[in-house]
Short mmCIF file of C-alpha atoms in Angstrom, two decimals:
data_model
loop_
_atom_site.label_atom_id
_atom_site.label_comp_id
_atom_site.label_asym_id
_atom_site.label_seq_id
_atom_site.Cartn_x
_atom_site.Cartn_y
_atom_site.Cartn_z
CA MET A 9 -0.15 0.24 0.00
CA ALA A 10 2.98 2.66 0.96
CA PHE A 11 4.25 1.45 -2.01
CA THR A 12 2.04 2.25 -4.45
CA LEU A 13 1.14 6.18 -2.23
CA PHE A 14 4.54 6.62 -2.82
CA SER A 15 4.63 5.93 -6.15
CA LEU A 16 1.51 8.24 -6.69
CA ILE A 17 3.17 10.75 -5.09
CA ALA A 18 6.05 11.01 -7.08
CA GLY A 19 4.20 10.59 -10.49
CA LEU A 20 2.38 14.02 -8.69
CA THR A 21 5.84 15.52 -8.26
CA PHE A 22 6.81 15.23 -11.77
CA GLY A 23 3.47 16.25 -13.44
CA ILE A 24 4.12 19.29 -11.44
CA GLY A 25 7.90 19.87 -12.60
CA LEU A 26 6.56 19.49 -16.01
CA LEU A 27 4.91 21.90 -15.52
CA LEU A 28 6.82 24.69 -13.50
CA SER A 29 9.41 24.13 -15.92
CA GLY A 30 7.64 24.22 -19.52
CA MET A 31 8.49 20.97 -20.68
CA ALA A 32 4.52 20.00 -20.32
CA ASN A 33 4.53 23.08 -23.32
CA PRO A 34 5.43 21.42 -26.68
CA GLU A 35 5.90 24.83 -27.52
CA LYS A 36 8.38 25.38 -25.22
CA VAL A 37 10.53 22.09 -26.68
CA LEU A 38 10.35 23.06 -30.05
CA GLY A 39 11.59 25.96 -29.07
CA PHE A 40 14.72 24.41 -27.18
CA LEU A 41 14.69 21.43 -30.29
CA ASP A 42 14.56 25.08 -32.92
CA LEU A 43 18.62 25.41 -32.92
CA ALA A 44 19.09 27.23 -36.14
CA GLY A 45 15.65 29.27 -35.22
CA GLN A 46 14.69 31.48 -31.37
CA TRP A 47 16.19 29.52 -29.65
CA ASP A 48 15.22 28.56 -26.17
CA PRO A 49 17.53 27.10 -23.93
CA SER A 50 15.20 26.92 -21.12
CA LEU A 51 15.06 22.75 -21.26
CA ALA A 52 18.46 22.39 -21.06
CA LEU A 53 17.91 24.04 -17.55
CA VAL A 54 15.74 21.51 -16.51
CA MET A 55 18.02 18.83 -17.50
CA VAL A 56 20.66 20.95 -14.93
CA GLY A 57 18.26 21.10 -11.47
CA ALA A 58 16.92 17.58 -12.36
CA ILE A 59 20.23 15.75 -12.43
CA VAL A 60 21.96 18.09 -9.88
CA VAL A 61 19.23 16.43 -7.71
CA GLY A 62 19.29 12.70 -9.41
CA ILE A 63 23.11 12.44 -8.54
CA VAL A 64 22.40 13.16 -4.99
CA ALA A 65 19.86 10.56 -4.70
CA PHE A 66 21.56 7.83 -6.77
CA ARG A 67 24.97 8.14 -4.98
CA LEU A 68 22.11 7.72 -1.68
CA ALA A 69 20.89 5.13 -2.85
CA ALA A 70 23.74 3.24 -3.94
CA LYS A 71 25.90 3.90 -0.58
CA ARG A 72 22.62 2.92 1.41
CA GLY A 73 22.02 -0.42 -0.80
CA GLN A 74 18.43 -0.75 -0.08
CA THR A 75 15.24 1.73 0.36
CA LEU A 76 14.24 3.60 3.19
CA LEU A 77 11.36 0.99 3.14
CA GLY A 78 14.13 -1.39 3.18
CA GLY A 79 13.34 -2.62 -0.16
CA ASP A 80 15.36 -3.55 -3.22
CA VAL A 81 16.51 -0.90 -5.37
CA ARG A 82 16.39 -2.37 -8.96
CA LEU A 83 18.81 -0.57 -11.06
CA PRO A 84 18.82 -1.14 -14.85
CA THR A 85 21.02 -4.39 -15.55
CA LYS A 86 21.87 -3.27 -19.65
CA SER A 87 25.06 -1.42 -20.38
CA ASP A 88 25.26 -2.70 -24.10
CA ILE A 89 25.11 -0.22 -25.97
CA ASP A 90 24.16 -1.34 -29.36
CA ILE A 91 22.11 -0.78 -32.31
CA ARG A 92 18.46 -1.19 -30.62
CA LEU A 93 19.56 1.46 -28.11
CA VAL A 94 20.61 4.37 -30.62
CA VAL A 95 18.01 2.63 -33.48
CA GLY A 96 15.04 2.86 -30.49
CA SER A 97 16.38 7.10 -29.50
CA VAL A 98 15.96 8.00 -32.89
CA LEU A 99 12.81 6.86 -33.54
CA PHE A 100 11.31 8.80 -30.25
CA GLY A 101 13.57 11.70 -31.07
CA ALA A 102 11.92 12.25 -34.42
CA GLY A 103 8.09 12.21 -33.13
CA TRP A 104 10.25 14.16 -30.09
CA GLY A 105 10.35 16.96 -32.80
CA LEU A 106 7.47 15.98 -35.20
CA ALA A 107 5.38 17.69 -31.82
CA GLY A 108 7.26 18.13 -29.40
CA PHE A 109 5.83 15.37 -26.87
CA CYS A 110 7.59 12.79 -24.86
CA PRO A 111 5.69 10.57 -22.66
CA GLY A 112 5.58 12.17 -19.17
CA PRO A 113 4.84 15.90 -21.01
CA GLY A 114 1.86 14.00 -23.18
CA LEU A 115 0.29 12.39 -19.66
CA VAL A 116 0.58 15.63 -18.02
CA ALA A 117 -0.58 17.74 -20.77
CA MET A 118 -3.32 15.33 -21.30
CA GLY A 119 -4.69 15.09 -17.72
CA ALA A 120 -5.02 19.56 -18.21
CA GLY A 121 -7.64 18.59 -20.98
CA GLU A 122 -5.82 18.62 -24.10
CA HIS A 123 -7.73 16.79 -26.98
CA LYS A 124 -4.42 16.63 -28.95
CA ALA A 125 -2.58 15.23 -25.60
CA VAL A 126 -5.49 11.95 -25.34
CA VAL A 127 -4.74 11.48 -29.55
CA PHE A 128 -1.33 11.35 -28.50
CA VAL A 129 -1.26 9.02 -25.32
CA ILE A 130 -3.46 6.18 -28.02
CA ALA A 131 -0.97 6.16 -30.52
CA MET A 132 1.95 6.53 -27.84
CA LEU A 133 0.56 2.87 -26.40
CA ALA A 134 -0.35 2.03 -30.03
CA GLY A 135 3.29 2.05 -30.86
CA MET A 136 4.13 0.48 -27.64
CA ALA A 137 1.37 -2.33 -28.71
CA VAL A 138 3.23 -2.85 -31.49
CA PHE A 139 6.48 -3.13 -29.81
CA GLU A 140 5.36 -5.63 -27.92
CA LEU A 141 3.42 -7.63 -30.78
CA LEU A 142 7.48 -7.14 -32.64
CA GLU A 143 9.30 -8.88 -29.72
CA LYS A 144 7.04 -11.66 -29.67
CA ARG A 145 7.18 -12.36 -33.09
CA ARG A 146 10.88 -12.13 -33.57
CA SER A 147 11.09 -14.28 -29.33
CA GLN A 148 9.21 -16.91 -31.69
CA SER A 149 10.91 -16.98 -34.46
CA MET B 2 25.37 31.75 -34.67
CA ILE B 3 22.64 30.73 -32.45
CA ASP B 4 20.01 33.39 -32.17
CA VAL B 5 18.71 32.30 -27.69
CA ALA B 6 14.89 33.86 -27.97
CA TRP B 7 15.76 35.36 -24.78
CA ALA B 8 11.54 36.59 -24.03
CA GLN B 9 11.05 33.05 -24.09
CA PHE B 10 13.94 32.26 -21.52
CA THR B 11 13.11 31.35 -18.78
CA PRO B 12 16.12 29.84 -16.34
CA TRP B 13 14.48 30.58 -12.96
CA THR B 14 11.53 28.16 -13.72
CA ALA B 15 13.55 25.95 -15.70
CA LEU B 16 15.85 25.11 -12.93
CA ALA B 17 13.39 25.26 -10.47
CA GLY B 18 11.12 22.71 -12.05
CA GLY B 19 14.10 20.44 -13.40
CA ALA B 20 14.85 20.26 -9.62
CA VAL B 21 11.37 19.12 -8.29
CA ILE B 22 11.63 16.38 -11.21
CA GLY B 23 14.41 15.14 -9.94
CA VAL B 24 13.17 15.41 -6.54
CA ALA B 25 10.27 13.20 -7.53
CA ALA B 26 12.64 10.43 -9.49
CA ALA B 27 14.23 10.62 -5.52
CA ILE B 28 11.00 10.11 -4.14
CA LEU B 29 11.02 6.66 -6.55
CA LEU B 30 14.91 5.17 -5.90
CA LEU B 31 14.91 6.39 -2.35
CA LEU B 32 11.43 4.88 -1.50
CA ASN B 33 10.57 2.98 -3.95
CA GLY B 34 14.08 1.27 -5.44
CA ARG B 35 12.68 2.09 -8.76
CA ILE B 36 13.78 3.93 -11.84
CA ALA B 37 11.56 7.22 -13.11
CA GLY B 38 11.43 6.30 -16.92
CA ILE B 39 7.94 7.40 -17.85
CA SER B 40 8.16 4.72 -21.10
CA GLY B 41 9.58 2.04 -18.80
CA ILE B 42 6.92 2.59 -16.00
CA LEU B 43 3.79 2.65 -18.33
CA GLY B 44 5.44 0.39 -21.12
CA GLY B 45 5.51 -2.32 -18.47
CA ILE B 46 2.36 -1.72 -16.97
CA LEU B 47 1.63 -3.89 -20.85
CA THR B 48 3.62 -6.31 -20.37
CA THR B 49 5.08 -7.07 -16.74
CA SER B 50 2.90 -9.41 -13.55
CA PRO B 51 -0.26 -8.47 -12.02
CA THR B 52 1.67 -7.85 -8.62
CA ASP B 53 3.74 -5.31 -10.39
CA ILE B 54 0.76 -3.28 -12.33
CA PRO B 55 -0.26 -0.69 -9.17
CA TRP B 56 2.80 0.96 -8.20
CA ARG B 57 2.63 1.31 -11.79
CA ALA B 58 -0.53 2.74 -12.84
CA ALA B 59 -0.05 5.11 -8.93
CA PHE B 60 2.80 6.84 -10.81
CA VAL B 61 0.89 7.87 -14.26
CA ALA B 62 -2.43 8.17 -12.33
CA GLY B 63 -0.09 11.15 -10.75
CA LEU B 64 1.18 12.29 -13.90
CA VAL B 65 -2.02 12.97 -15.10
CA LEU B 66 -3.50 14.27 -12.20
CA ALA B 67 -0.89 16.88 -11.37
CA PRO B 68 -2.53 19.24 -13.67
CA LEU B 69 -5.41 18.94 -11.40
CA ALA B 70 -3.48 19.02 -8.30
CA TRP B 71 -1.63 22.70 -9.83
CA MET B 72 -4.99 24.09 -10.66
CA MET B 73 -6.04 23.94 -6.79
CA PHE B 74 -3.53 26.63 -6.55
CA ALA B 75 -2.69 28.62 -9.71
CA GLY B 76 -4.04 29.08 -13.40
CA LEU B 77 -1.87 26.62 -15.42
CA PRO B 78 0.76 27.54 -17.66
CA PRO B 79 0.15 27.72 -21.02
CA ILE B 80 -0.20 23.93 -23.23
CA GLN B 81 0.55 25.28 -26.85
CA ILE B 82 -0.11 22.16 -29.07
CA ASN B 83 0.59 23.75 -32.89
CA ALA B 84 0.55 19.88 -34.48
CA GLY B 85 -2.53 18.70 -36.11
CA TYR B 86 -3.85 15.57 -35.22
CA PRO B 87 -1.88 13.11 -38.94
CA VAL B 88 1.06 14.78 -36.74
CA ILE B 89 0.41 13.95 -33.16
CA ILE B 90 -0.54 10.58 -34.31
CA ALA B 91 2.87 10.08 -36.23
CA ALA B 92 4.71 11.07 -33.57
CA GLY B 93 3.04 9.38 -30.62
CA LEU B 94 3.19 5.98 -32.50
CA LEU B 95 7.36 6.69 -33.06
CA VAL B 96 7.82 7.92 -29.58
CA GLY B 97 6.24 4.35 -28.55
CA ILE B 98 7.54 2.82 -30.41
CA GLY B 99 11.19 3.89 -30.04
CA THR B 100 11.09 4.82 -26.45
CA ARG B 101 10.06 0.38 -25.78
CA TYR B 102 13.06 -0.64 -28.40
CA GLY B 103 15.72 2.28 -27.36
CA SER B 104 14.56 1.53 -23.43
CA GLY B 105 13.91 4.99 -22.10
CA CYS B 106 12.63 8.35 -22.26
CA THR B 107 13.82 11.42 -21.49
CA SER B 108 13.13 11.16 -17.91
CA GLY B 109 14.55 7.13 -17.85
CA HIS B 110 18.05 8.12 -19.85
CA GLY B 111 17.58 11.64 -19.46
CA VAL B 112 17.17 12.42 -16.30
CA CYS B 113 17.55 8.80 -14.15
CA GLY B 114 20.81 7.19 -16.81
CA ILE B 115 23.02 10.09 -16.74
CA SER B 116 22.59 11.17 -13.21
CA ARG B 117 23.78 7.61 -12.23
CA LEU B 118 26.54 7.80 -15.10
CA SER B 119 25.57 5.38 -16.77
CA PRO B 120 27.25 5.69 -20.58
CA ARG B 121 24.63 3.48 -22.39
CA SER B 122 21.68 6.10 -21.11
CA LEU B 123 24.45 8.77 -22.37
CA VAL B 124 24.34 8.06 -25.96
CA ALA B 125 20.84 7.44 -26.15
CA THR B 126 20.33 11.08 -24.79
CA ALA B 127 22.90 12.05 -27.12
CA THR B 128 21.08 10.38 -29.99
CA PHE B 129 17.52 11.16 -29.27
CA MET B 130 18.05 15.11 -28.64
CA ALA B 131 20.41 15.50 -32.38
CA ALA B 132 16.81 13.14 -34.06
CA GLY B 133 14.75 15.75 -32.42
CA PHE B 134 17.51 18.84 -33.31
CA ILE B 135 17.18 17.48 -36.97
CA THR B 136 13.64 16.82 -36.94
CA VAL B 137 12.79 20.37 -36.02
CA TYR B 138 15.52 21.75 -38.70
CA VAL B 139 14.17 19.25 -41.40
CA ILE B 140 10.33 21.01 -40.64
CA ARG B 141 11.03 24.03 -39.52
CA HIS B 142 13.47 25.53 -42.32
CA LEU B 143 13.84 22.67 -44.95
CA ILE B 144 9.86 22.26 -45.33
CA GLY B 145 9.05 25.30 -43.64
CA GLY B 146 6.65 23.87 -41.37
CA PHE B 147 3.16 21.41 -41.78
#
């Protein structure tokens, strides 16, 4: 129960951070991605703010080896830099540049009642489902 | 030369908002021991065991409810979406497939991965940023917009 509650709080906090930073606004994100136009560097500072806090948190977690609740810390185990990582990141970056939405801001803008964000999230879920189907087919062949 | 849009530049809210995002990742990491990678958390709902669904759904619900929580204290900041529906659908499909194929997005690779100094996440972040820069360049400066 506590696990689910803290997860909800983390999601809420994350969403508020996205709204405060301006990242929930696709036009602001595209302003950052438009290097050749009128460039808005704000997004770089969002990353700086998040990473400074994040480095402290990951150091603490590594030092403790377990969570404050006494549970296990699950970090990603993959470390290989392979073709899947690069191709996936290229596809994601292209989608991000098309509409200015990445997954978090899409969900937040949906919560704000934006119809286009609802459509974006449905398409994103469909994309994820397509990925699962392709993976299933790959593992069978 | 890069032409900075000083009128749009919001350094303080960007830094503060970023720090809040970092705090959110810290909450999930230090209390639950999980990585705040939004595409992974969302995609996992479609695949993982039923016992793993509640915390994932709760995190996603938190993101969706954030604007409501915000509106209890202040008016929402602008959310301007200029892309039309066909572009939105194409973008959603690419983001969905791409983030799962590349195991992460701006939060999982960009924030959490770089915070734990993962070379894999550094490569992913540099790659999707470059792809984003190129896509916007092609659309706005070669095609001249949609």
